[in-house]
mmCIF file of C-alpha atoms in Angstrom:
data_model
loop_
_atom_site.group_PDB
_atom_site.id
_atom_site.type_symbol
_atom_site.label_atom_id
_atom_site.label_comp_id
_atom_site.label_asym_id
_atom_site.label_seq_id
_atom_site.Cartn_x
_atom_site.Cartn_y
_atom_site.Cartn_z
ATOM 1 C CA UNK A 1 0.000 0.000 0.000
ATOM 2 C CA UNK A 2 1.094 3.682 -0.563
ATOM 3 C CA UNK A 3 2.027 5.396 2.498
ATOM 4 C CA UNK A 4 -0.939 7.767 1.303
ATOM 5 C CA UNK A 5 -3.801 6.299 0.760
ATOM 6 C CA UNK A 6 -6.927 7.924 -1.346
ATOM 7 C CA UNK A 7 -9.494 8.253 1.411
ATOM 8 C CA UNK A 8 -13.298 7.598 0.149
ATOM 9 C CA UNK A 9 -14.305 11.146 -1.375
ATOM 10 C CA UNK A 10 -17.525 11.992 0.381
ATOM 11 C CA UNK A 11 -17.563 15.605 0.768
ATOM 12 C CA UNK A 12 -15.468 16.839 -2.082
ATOM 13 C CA UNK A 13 -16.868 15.569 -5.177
ATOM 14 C CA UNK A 14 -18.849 18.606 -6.860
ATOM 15 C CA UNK A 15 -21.632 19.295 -9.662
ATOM 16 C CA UNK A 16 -18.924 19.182 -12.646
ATOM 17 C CA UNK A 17 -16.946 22.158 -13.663
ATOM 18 C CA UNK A 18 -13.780 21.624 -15.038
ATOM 19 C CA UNK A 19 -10.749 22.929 -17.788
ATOM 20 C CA UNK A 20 -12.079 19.649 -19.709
ATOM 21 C CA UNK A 21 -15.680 19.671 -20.870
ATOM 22 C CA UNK A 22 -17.682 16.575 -20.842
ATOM 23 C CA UNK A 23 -18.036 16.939 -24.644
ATOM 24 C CA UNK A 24 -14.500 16.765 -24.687
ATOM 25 C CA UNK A 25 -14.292 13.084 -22.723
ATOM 26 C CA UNK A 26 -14.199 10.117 -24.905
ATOM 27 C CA UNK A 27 -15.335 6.979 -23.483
ATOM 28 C CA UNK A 28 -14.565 3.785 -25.146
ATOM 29 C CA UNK A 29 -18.531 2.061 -24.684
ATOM 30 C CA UNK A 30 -17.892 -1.462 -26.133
ATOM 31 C CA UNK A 31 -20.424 -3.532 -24.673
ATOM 32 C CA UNK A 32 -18.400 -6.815 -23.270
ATOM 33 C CA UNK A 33 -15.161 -5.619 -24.871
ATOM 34 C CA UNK A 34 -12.940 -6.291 -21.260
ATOM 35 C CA UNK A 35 -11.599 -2.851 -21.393
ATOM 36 C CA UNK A 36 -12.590 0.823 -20.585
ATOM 37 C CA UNK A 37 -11.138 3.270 -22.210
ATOM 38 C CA UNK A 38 -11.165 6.932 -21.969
ATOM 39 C CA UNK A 39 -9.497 9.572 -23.740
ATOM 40 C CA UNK A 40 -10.196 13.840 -23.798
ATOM 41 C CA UNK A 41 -9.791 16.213 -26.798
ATOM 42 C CA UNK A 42 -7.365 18.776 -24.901
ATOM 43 C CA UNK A 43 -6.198 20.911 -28.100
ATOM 44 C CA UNK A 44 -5.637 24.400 -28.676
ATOM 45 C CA UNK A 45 -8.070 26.879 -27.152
ATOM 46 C CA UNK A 46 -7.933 24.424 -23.872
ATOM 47 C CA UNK A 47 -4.271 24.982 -23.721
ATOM 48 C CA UNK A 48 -4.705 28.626 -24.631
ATOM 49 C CA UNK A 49 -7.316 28.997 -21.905
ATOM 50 C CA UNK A 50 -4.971 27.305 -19.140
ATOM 51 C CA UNK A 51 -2.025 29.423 -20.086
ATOM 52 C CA UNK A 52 -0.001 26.647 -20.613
ATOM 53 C CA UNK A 53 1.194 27.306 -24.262
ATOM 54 C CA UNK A 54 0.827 30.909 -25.776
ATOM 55 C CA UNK A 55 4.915 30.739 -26.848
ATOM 56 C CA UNK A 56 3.567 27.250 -28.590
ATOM 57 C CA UNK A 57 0.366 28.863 -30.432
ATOM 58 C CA UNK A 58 2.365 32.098 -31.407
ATOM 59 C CA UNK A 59 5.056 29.337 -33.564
ATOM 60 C CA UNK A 60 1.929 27.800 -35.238
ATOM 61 C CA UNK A 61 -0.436 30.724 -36.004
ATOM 62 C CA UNK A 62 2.928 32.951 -36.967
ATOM 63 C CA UNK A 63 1.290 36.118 -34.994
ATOM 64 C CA UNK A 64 0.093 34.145 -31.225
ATOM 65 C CA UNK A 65 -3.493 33.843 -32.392
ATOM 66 C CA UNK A 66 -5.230 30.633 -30.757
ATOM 67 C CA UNK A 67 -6.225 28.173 -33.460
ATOM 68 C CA UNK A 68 -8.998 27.798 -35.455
ATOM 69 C CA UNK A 69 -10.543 25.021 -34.130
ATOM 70 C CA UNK A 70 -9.413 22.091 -31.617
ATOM 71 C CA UNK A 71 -8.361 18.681 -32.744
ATOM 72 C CA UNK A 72 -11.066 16.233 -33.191
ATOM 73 C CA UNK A 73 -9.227 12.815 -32.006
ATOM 74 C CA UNK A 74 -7.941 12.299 -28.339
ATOM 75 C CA UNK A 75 -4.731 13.354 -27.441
ATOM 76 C CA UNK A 76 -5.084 11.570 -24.190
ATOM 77 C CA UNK A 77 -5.986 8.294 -24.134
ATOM 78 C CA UNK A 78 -5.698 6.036 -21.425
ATOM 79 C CA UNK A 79 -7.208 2.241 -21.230
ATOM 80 C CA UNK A 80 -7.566 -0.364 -18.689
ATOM 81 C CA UNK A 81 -7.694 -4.433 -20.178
ATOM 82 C CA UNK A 82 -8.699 -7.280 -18.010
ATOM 83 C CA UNK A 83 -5.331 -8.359 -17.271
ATOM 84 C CA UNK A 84 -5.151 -5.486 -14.987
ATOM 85 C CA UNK A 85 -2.694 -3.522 -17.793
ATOM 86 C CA UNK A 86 -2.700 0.362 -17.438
ATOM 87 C CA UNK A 87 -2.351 1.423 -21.024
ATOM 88 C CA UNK A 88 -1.325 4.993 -21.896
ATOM 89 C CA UNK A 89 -1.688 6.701 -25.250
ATOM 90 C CA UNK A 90 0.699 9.559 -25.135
ATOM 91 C CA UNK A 91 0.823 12.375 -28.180
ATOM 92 C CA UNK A 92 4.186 13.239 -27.403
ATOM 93 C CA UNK A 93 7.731 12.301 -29.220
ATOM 94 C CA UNK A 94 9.975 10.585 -26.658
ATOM 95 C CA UNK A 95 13.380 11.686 -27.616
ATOM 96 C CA UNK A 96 15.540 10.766 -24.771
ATOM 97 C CA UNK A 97 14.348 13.244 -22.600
ATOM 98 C CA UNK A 98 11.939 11.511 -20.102
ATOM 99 C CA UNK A 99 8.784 12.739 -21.154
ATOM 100 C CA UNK A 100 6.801 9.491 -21.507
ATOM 101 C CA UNK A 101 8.172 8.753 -18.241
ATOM 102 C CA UNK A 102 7.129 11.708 -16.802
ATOM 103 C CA UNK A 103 3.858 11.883 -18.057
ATOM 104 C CA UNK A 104 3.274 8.154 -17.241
ATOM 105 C CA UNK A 105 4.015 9.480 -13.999
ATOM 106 C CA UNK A 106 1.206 12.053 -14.038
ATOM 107 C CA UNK A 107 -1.213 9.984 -15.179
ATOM 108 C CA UNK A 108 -0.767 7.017 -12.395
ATOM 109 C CA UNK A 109 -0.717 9.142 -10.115
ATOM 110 C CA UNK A 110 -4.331 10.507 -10.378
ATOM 111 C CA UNK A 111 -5.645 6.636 -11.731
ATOM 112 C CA UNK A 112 -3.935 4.917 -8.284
ATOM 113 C CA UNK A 113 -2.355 2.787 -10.537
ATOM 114 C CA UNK A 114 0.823 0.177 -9.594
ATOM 115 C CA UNK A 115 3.968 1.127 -11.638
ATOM 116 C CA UNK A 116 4.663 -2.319 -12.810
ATOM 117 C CA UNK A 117 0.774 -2.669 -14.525
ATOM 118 C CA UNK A 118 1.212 1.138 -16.792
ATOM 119 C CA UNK A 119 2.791 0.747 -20.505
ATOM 120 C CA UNK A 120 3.290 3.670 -22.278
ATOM 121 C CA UNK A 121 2.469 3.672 -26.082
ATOM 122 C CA UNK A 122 3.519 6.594 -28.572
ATOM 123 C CA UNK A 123 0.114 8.238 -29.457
ATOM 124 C CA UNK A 124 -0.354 7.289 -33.143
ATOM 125 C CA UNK A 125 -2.941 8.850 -35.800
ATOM 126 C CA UNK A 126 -5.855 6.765 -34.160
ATOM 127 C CA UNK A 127 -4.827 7.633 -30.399
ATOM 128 C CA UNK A 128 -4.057 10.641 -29.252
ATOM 129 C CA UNK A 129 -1.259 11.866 -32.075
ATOM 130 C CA UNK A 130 -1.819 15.618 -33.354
ATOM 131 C CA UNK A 131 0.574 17.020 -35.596
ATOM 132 C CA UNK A 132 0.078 20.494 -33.643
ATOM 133 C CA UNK A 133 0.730 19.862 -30.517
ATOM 134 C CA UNK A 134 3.908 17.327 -30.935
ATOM 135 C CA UNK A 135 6.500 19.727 -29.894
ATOM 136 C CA UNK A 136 8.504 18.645 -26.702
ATOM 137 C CA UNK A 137 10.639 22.405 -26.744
ATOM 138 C CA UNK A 138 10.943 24.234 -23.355
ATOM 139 C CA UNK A 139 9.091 21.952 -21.138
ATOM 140 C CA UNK A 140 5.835 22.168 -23.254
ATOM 141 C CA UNK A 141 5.073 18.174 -22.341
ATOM 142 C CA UNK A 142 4.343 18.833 -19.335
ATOM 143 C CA UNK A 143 3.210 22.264 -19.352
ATOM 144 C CA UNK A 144 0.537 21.144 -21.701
ATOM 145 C CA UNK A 145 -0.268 17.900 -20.823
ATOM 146 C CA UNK A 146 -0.412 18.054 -16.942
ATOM 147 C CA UNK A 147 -3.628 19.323 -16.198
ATOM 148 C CA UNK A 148 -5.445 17.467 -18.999
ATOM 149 C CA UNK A 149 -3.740 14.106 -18.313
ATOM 150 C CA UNK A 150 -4.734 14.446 -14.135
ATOM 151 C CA UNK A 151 -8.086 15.057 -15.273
ATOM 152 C CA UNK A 152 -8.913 12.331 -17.457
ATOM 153 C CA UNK A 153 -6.668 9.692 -15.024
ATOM 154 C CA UNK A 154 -8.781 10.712 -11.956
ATOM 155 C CA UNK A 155 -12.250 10.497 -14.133
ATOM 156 C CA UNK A 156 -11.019 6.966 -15.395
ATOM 157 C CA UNK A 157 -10.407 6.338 -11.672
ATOM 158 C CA UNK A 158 -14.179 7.422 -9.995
ATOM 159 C CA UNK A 159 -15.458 5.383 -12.936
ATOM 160 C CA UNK A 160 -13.419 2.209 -11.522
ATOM 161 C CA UNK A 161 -14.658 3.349 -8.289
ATOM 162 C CA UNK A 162 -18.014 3.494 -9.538
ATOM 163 C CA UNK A 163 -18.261 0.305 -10.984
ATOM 164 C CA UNK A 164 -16.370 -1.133 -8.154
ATOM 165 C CA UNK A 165 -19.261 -0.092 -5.661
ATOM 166 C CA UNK A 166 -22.028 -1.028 -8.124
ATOM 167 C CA UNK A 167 -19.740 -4.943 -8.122
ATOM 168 C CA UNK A 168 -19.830 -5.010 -4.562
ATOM 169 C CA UNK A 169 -23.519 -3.258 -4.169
ATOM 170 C CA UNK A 170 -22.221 -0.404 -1.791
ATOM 171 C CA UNK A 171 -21.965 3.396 -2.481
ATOM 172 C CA UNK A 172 -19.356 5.014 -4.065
ATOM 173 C CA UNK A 173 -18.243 6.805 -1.308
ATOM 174 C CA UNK A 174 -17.315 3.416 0.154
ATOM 175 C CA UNK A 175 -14.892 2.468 -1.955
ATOM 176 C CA UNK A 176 -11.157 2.947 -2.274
ATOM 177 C CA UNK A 177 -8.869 3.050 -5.552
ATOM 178 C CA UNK A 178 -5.499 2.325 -4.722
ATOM 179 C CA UNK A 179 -2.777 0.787 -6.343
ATOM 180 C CA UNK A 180 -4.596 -0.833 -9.296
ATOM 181 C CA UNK A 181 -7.405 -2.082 -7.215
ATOM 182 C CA UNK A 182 -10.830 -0.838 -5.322
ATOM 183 C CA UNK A 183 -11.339 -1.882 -1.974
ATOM 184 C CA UNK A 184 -14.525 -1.535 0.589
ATOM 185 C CA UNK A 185 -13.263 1.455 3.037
ATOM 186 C CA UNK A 186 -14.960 -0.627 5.967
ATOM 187 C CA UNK A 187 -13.011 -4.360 4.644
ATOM 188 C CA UNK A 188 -9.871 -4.400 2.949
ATOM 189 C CA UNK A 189 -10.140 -7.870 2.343
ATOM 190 C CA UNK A 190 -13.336 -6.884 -0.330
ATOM 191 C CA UNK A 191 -11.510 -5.747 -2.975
ATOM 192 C CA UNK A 192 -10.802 -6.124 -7.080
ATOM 193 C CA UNK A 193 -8.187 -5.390 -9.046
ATOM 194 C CA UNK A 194 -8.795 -2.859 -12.094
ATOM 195 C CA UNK A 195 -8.869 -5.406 -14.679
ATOM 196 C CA UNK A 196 -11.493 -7.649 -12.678
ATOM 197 C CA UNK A 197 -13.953 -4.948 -12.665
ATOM 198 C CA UNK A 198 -13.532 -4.002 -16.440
ATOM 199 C CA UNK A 199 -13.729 -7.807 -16.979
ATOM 200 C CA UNK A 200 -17.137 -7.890 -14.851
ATOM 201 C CA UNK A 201 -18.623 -4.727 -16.356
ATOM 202 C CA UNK A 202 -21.735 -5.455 -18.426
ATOM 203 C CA UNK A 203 -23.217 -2.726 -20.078
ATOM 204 C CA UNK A 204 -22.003 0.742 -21.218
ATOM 205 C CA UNK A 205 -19.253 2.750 -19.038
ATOM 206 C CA UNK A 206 -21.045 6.152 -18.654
ATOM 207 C CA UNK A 207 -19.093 9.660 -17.604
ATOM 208 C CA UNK A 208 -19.533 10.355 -13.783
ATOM 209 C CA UNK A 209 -21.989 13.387 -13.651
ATOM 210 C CA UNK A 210 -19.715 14.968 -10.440
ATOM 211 C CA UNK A 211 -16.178 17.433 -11.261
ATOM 212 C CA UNK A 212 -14.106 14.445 -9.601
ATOM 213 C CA UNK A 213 -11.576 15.436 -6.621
ATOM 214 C CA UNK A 214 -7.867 15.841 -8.405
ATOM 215 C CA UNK A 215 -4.936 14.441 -5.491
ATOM 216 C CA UNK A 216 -3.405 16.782 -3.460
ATOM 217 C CA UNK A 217 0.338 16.779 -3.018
ATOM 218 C CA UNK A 218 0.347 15.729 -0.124
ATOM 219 C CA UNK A 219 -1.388 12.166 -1.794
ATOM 220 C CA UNK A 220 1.139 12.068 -4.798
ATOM 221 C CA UNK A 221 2.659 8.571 -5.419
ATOM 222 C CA UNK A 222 5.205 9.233 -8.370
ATOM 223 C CA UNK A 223 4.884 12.625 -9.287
ATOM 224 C CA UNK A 224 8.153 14.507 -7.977
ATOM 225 C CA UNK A 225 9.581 11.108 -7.001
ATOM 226 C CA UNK A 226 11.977 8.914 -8.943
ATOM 227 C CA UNK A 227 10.575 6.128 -10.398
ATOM 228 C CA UNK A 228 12.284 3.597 -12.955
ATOM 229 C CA UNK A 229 11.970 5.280 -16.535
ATOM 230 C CA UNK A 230 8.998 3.082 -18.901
ATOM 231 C CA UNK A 231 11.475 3.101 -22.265
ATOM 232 C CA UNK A 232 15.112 2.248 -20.843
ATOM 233 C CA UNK A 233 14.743 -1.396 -20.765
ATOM 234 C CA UNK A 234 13.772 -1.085 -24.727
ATOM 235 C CA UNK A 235 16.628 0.808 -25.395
ATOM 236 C CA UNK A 236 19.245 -0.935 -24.145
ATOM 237 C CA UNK A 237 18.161 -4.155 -25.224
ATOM 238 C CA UNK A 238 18.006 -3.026 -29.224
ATOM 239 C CA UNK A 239 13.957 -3.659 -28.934
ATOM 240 C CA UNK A 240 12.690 0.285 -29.339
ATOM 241 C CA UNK A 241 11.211 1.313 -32.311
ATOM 242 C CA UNK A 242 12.086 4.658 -34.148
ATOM 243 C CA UNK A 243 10.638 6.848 -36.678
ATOM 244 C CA UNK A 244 14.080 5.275 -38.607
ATOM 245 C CA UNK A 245 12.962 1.897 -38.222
ATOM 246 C CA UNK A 246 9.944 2.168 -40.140
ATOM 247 C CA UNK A 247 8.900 -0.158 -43.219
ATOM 248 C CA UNK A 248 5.783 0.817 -45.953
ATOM 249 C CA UNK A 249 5.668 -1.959 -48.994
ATOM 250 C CA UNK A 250 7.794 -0.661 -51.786
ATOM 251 C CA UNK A 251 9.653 1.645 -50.024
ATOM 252 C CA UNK A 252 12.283 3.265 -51.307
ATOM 253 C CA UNK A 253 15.473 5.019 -49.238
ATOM 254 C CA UNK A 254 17.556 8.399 -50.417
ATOM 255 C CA UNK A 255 20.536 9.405 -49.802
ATOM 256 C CA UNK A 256 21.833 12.967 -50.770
ATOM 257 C CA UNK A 257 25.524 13.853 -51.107
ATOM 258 C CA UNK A 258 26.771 16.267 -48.439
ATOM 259 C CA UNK A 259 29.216 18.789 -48.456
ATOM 260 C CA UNK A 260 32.539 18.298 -46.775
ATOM 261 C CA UNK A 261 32.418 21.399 -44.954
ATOM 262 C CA UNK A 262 29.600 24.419 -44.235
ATOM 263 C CA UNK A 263 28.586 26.698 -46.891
ATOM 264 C CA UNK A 264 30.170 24.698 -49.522
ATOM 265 C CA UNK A 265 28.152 24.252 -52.803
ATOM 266 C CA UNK A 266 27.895 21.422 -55.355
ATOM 267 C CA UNK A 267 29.845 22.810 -58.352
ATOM 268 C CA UNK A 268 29.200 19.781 -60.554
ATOM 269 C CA UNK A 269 27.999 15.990 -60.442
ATOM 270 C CA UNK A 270 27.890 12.405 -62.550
ATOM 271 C CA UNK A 271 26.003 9.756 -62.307
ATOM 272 C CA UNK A 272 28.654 7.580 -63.966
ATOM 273 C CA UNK A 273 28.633 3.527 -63.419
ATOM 274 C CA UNK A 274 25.795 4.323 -60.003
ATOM 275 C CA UNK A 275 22.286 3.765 -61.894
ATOM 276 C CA UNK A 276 24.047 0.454 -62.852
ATOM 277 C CA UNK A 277 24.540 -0.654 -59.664
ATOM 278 C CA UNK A 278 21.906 -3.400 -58.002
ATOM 279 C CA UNK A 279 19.332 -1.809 -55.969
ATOM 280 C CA UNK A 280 19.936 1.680 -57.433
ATOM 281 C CA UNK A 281 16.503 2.815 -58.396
ATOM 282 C CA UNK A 282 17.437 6.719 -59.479
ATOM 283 C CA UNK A 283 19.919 8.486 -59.581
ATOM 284 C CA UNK A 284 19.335 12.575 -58.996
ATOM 285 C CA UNK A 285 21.305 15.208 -59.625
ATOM 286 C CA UNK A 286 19.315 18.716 -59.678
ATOM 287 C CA UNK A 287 21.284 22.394 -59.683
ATOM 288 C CA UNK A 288 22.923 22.173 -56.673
ATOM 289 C CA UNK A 289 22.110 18.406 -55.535
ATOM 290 C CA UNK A 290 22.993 15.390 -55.995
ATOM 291 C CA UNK A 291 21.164 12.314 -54.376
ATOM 292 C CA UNK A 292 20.726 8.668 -55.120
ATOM 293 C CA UNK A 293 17.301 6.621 -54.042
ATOM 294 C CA UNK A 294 17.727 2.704 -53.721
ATOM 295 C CA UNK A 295 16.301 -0.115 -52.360
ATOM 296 C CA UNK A 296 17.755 -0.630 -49.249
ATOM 297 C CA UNK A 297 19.918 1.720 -47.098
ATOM 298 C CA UNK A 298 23.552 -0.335 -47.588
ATOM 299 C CA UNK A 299 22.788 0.358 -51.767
#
């Protein structure tokens, strides 16, 4: 157990008003499916509206107007499977940095989840990925990301909680979320892990209609502490994947001849014997470039 432990939240849940709309959540509402999933659209004018990135919206619009309109897909998605897996959708490019760490942290915090049970996925085009809001410059990860990612962690959590009390036929109120499981306040002993009450849900996962209590610092688990980083083990084993290490049928690879030293420029080029060569699909050679495109990097 944490040395903090979420007490029930009788008096604090409120009539909900909050930086995230509800027409902003996104609930997963397979019917049977073993997993609830949740995700928020937490774009632009969100950000905008929190403070959190006017340097970031001044680079996109070119004169710091907010943008048009916000993104229509998730850019935080979180799920929860029956095998008790904490599965986090994360729009942001992990570079070496820490961020996916970090914002793993975030999130587990507010969803009580256990470490070991989160794995962090790179948002793609489906989950949570929006070309807009990618950057990773002066902190902006977390800036932007913080508030949104509490929010939608802690509503993922009161609907555990909620479906928790409706499994064991008690009030909300009673129950506890801690470390990947809900437990009866009154009896430890009654409890379920996260992935046994997604496995037992039948039904549709609705939205709780309450602004749901966000941890205070006092009751943070990771965040600020040091906590064994989610994409290490990938990397030094050779098993992370790269925007380099991507494959599309028929693709091609190009190469373009650099300069030996700045501000040097191409002063002529020939293809000679190189379109000959096996693998060589083209060779290119343009005023003031010269590239080859083959079928394989080593060609």
């Amino acid at each position: 157990m944490s040395e903090n432990p979420q007490q029930p939240t009788t008096n604090t849940e409120q009539p909900r008003r909050r930086g995230i709309s509800r027409r902003q959540f996104l609930v997963g509402l397979g019917v049977g499916t073993g997993v609830l999933a949740v995700g928020a659209v937490v774009g632009g004018p969100i950000i905008v509206r929190e403070g959190r990135l006017a340097v970031q919206q001044a680079v996109l619009n070119g004169d710091g107007a907010p943008s048009a309109a916000p993104p229509t897909n998730p850019l935080t998605w979180f799920e929860i499977d029956a095998e008790n897996k904490a599965h986090l959708y994360i729009p942001k490019i992990e570079m070496g940095q820490g961020i996916h760490t970090s914002l793993a942290q975030i999130a587990a915090d507010e969803l009580e989840a256990d470490w070991d049970t989160v794995i962090v996925h790179q948002g793609d085009v489906d989950r949570g990925f929006d070309p807009e809001l990618i950057f990773t410059f002066g902190s902006t990860s977390i800036t932007s990301l913080y508030a949104p990612m509490r929010e939608v962690a802690a509503t993922m959590r009161y609907m555990l909680r909620e479906e928790a009390a409706a499994q064991f036929g008690v009030n909300v109120e009673d129950v506890v979320a801690e470390n990947s499981e809900c437990y009866l306040a009154s009896d430890p002993e009654t409890r379920k892990t996260y992935g046994e009450i997604v496995a037992a849900k039948s039904g549709e996962w609705a939205l709780p209609e309450v602004e749901v209590a966000l941890k205070t610092p006092e009751q943070f688990r990771y965040i600020g502490q040091p906590v064994k980083r989610v994409d290490l083990y990938a990397k030094i084993t050779g098993r992370a994947v790269y925007g380099y290490d991507a494959r599309l049928p028929g693709m091609a690879y190009g190469a373009v001849a650099r300069p030996p030293r700045f501000g040097a420029t191409l002063a002529n080029a020939a293809a000679g014997d190189a379109e000959s060569q096996p693998g060589v699909v083209a060779v290119v050679i343009e005023d003031g470039f010269a590239g080859i495109v083959a079928e394989s990097r080593t060609q």
